[in-house]
mmCIF file of C-alpha atoms in Angstrom:
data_model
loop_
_atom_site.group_PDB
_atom_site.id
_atom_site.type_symbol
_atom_site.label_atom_id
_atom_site.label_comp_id
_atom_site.label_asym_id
_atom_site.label_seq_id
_atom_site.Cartn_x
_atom_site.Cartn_y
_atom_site.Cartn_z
ATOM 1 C CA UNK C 1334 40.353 86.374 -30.703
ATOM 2 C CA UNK C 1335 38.502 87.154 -27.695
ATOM 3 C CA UNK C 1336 35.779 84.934 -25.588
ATOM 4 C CA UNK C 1337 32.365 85.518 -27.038
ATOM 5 C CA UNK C 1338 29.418 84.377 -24.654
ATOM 6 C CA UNK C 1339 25.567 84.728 -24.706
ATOM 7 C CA UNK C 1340 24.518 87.792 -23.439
ATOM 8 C CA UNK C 1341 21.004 87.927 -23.263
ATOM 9 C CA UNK C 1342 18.173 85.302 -25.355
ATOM 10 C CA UNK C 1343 14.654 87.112 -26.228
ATOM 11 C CA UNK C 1344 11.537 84.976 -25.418
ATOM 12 C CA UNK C 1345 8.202 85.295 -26.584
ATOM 13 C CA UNK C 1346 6.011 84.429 -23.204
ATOM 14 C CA UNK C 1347 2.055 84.988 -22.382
ATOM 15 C CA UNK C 1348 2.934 86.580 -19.214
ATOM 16 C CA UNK C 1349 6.372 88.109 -18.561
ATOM 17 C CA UNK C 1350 5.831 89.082 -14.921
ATOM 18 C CA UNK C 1351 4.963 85.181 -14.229
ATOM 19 C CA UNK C 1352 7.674 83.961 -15.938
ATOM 20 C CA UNK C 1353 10.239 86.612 -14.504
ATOM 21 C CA UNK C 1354 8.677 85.311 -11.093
ATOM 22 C CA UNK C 1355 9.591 81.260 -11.959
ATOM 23 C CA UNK C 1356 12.929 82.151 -13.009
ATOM 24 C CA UNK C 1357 13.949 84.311 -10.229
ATOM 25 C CA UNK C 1358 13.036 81.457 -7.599
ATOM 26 C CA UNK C 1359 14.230 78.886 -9.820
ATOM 27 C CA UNK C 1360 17.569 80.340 -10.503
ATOM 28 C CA UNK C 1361 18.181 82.798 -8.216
ATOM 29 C CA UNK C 1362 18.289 85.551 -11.041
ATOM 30 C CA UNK C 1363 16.820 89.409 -10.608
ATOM 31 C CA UNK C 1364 14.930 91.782 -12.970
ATOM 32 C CA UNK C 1365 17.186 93.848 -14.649
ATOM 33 C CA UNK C 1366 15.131 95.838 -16.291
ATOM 34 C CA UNK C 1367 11.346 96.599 -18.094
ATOM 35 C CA UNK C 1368 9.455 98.595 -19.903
ATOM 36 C CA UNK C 1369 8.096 99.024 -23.559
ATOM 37 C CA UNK C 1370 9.126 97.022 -26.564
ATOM 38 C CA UNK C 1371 8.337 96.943 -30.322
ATOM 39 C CA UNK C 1372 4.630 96.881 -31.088
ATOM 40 C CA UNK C 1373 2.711 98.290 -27.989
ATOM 41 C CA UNK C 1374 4.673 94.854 -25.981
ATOM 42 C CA UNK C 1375 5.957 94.375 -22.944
ATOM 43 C CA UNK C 1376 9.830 93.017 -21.644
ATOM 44 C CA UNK C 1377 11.319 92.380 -19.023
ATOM 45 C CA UNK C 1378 14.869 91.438 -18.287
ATOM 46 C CA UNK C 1379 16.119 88.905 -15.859
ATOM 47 C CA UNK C 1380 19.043 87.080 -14.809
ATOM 48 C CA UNK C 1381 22.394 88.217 -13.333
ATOM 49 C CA UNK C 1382 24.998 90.866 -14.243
ATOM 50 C CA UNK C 1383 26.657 89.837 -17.220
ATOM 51 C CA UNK C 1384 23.711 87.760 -18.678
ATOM 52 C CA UNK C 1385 19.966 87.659 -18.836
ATOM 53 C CA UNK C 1386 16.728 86.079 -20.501
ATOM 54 C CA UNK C 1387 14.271 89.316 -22.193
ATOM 55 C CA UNK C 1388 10.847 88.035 -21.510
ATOM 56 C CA UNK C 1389 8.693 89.806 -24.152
ATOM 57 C CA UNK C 1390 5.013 90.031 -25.023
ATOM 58 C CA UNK C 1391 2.735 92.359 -27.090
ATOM 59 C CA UNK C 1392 0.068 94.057 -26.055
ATOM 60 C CA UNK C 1393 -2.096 92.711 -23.763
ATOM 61 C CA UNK C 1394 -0.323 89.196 -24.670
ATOM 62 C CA UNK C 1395 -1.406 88.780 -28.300
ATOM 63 C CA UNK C 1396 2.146 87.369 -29.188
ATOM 64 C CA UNK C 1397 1.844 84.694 -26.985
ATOM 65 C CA UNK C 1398 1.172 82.081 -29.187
ATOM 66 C CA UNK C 1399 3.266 83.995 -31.815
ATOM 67 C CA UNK C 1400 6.333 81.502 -33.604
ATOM 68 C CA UNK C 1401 8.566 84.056 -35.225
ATOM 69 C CA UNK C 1402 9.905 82.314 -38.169
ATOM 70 C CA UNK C 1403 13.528 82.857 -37.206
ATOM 71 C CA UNK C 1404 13.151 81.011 -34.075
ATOM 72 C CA UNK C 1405 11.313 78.024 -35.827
ATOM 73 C CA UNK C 1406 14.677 76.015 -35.244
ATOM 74 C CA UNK C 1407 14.653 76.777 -31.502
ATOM 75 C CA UNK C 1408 15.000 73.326 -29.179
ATOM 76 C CA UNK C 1409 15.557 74.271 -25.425
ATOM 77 C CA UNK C 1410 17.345 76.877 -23.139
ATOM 78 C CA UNK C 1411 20.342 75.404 -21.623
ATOM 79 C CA UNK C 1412 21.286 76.748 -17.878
ATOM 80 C CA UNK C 1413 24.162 75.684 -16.024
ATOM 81 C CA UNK C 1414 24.089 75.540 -12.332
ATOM 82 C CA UNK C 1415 26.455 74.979 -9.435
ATOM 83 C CA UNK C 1416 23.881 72.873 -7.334
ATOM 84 C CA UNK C 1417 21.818 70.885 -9.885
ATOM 85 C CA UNK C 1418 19.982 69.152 -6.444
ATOM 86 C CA UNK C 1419 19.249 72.734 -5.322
ATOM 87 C CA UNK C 1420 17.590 73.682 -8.596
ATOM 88 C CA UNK C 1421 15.967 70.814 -9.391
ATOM 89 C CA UNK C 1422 14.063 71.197 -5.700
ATOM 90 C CA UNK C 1423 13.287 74.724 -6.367
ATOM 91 C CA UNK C 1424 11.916 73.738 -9.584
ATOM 92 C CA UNK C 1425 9.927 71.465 -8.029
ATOM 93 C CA UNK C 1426 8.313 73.649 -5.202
ATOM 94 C CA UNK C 1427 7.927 76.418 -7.981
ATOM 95 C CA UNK C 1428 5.551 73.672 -9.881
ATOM 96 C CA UNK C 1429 7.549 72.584 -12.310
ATOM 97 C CA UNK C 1430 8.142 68.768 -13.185
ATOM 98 C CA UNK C 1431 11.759 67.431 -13.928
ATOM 99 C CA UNK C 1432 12.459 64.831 -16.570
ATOM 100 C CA UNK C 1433 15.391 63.495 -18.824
ATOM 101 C CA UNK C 1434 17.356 63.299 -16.334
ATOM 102 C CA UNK C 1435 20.975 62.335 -17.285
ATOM 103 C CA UNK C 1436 24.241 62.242 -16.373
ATOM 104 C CA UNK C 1437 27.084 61.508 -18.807
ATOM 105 C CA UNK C 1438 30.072 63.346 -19.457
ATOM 106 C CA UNK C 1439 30.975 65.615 -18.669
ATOM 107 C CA UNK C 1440 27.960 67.236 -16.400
ATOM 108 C CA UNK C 1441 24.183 65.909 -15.356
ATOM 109 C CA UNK C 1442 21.275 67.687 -16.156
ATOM 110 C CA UNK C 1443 17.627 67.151 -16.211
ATOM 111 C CA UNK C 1444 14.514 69.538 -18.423
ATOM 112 C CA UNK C 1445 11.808 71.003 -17.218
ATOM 113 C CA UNK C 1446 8.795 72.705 -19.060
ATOM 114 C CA UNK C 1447 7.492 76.236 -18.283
ATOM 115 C CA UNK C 1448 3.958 77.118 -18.513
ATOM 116 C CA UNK C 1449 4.458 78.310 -21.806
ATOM 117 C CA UNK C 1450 5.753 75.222 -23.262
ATOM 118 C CA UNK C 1451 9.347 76.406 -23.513
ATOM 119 C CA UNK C 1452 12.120 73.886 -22.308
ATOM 120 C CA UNK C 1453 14.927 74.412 -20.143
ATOM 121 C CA UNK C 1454 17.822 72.361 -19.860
ATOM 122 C CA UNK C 1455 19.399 72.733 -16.350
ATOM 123 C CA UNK C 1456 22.962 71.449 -16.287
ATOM 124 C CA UNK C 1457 25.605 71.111 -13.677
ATOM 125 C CA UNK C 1458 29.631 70.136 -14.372
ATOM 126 C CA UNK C 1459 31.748 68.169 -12.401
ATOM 127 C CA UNK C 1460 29.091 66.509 -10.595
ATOM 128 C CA UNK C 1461 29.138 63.871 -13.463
ATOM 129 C CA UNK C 1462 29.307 59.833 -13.083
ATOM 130 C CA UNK C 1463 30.396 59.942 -16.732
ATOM 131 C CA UNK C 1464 28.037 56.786 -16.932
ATOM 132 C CA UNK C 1465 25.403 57.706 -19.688
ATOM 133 C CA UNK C 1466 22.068 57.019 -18.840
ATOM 134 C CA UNK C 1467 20.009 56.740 -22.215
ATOM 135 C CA UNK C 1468 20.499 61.041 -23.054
ATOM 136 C CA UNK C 1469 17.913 61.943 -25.635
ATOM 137 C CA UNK C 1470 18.672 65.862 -25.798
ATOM 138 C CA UNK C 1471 20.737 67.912 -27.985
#
């Protein structure tokens, strides 16, 4: 059987050009793509070549605060990075404030929140103590 992978995740935001913005300087990642989506919205598409993160929102934002029922089960976004240090600073300058921060095997990782409430989980491999540190995500 071959490899599957996650090609692309569809977010409901209040402001997909902000968001595109935080996640560009935050992870180095480029707009793919925008343009029109399903009911008058808004997407647009960032992250690298073979993967990316649709940032949608309806017209004039009225999903925003929209919880499809599908995604009720959603926890966090989980991004894995080569220079966790690196990311975690750019986080930081871009506004965002780092916590959970772990490190057990086999990679550390800390969470942020973005200004629409969603978490990220930002993970880096080989880095690792392997000495938990009291994890509390999934």
């Amino acid at each position: 059987m071959a490899t599957a992978f996650i090609e692309h995740i569809n977010l409901v935001v209040s402001d997909p050009e902000r968001t595109a913005r935080l996640l560009a300087e935050v992870f180095g990642w480029h707009e793919r793509w925008r343009g029109p989506a399903r009911d008058g919205g808004f997407t647009i598409h960032v992250g690298s070549e073979s993967h990316y993160i649709a940032l949608y929102t309806g017209p004039n934002g009225i999903h925003a605060d929209a919880r499809f029922p599908k995604g009720a089960p959603f926890n966090h976004v989980g991004i894995q990075v080569d220079d966790l240090g690196d990311v975690e600073a750019r986080a930081k300058a871009a506004g965002l404030v780092p916590f959970s921060h772990d490190d057990y095997h086999p990679g550390r990782r800390f969470y942020v929140f973005d200004p629409d409430g969603i978490e990220y989980e930002i993970v880096s491999y080989g880095q690792s103590t392997g000495q938990p540190t009291g994890h509390t995500g999934a």
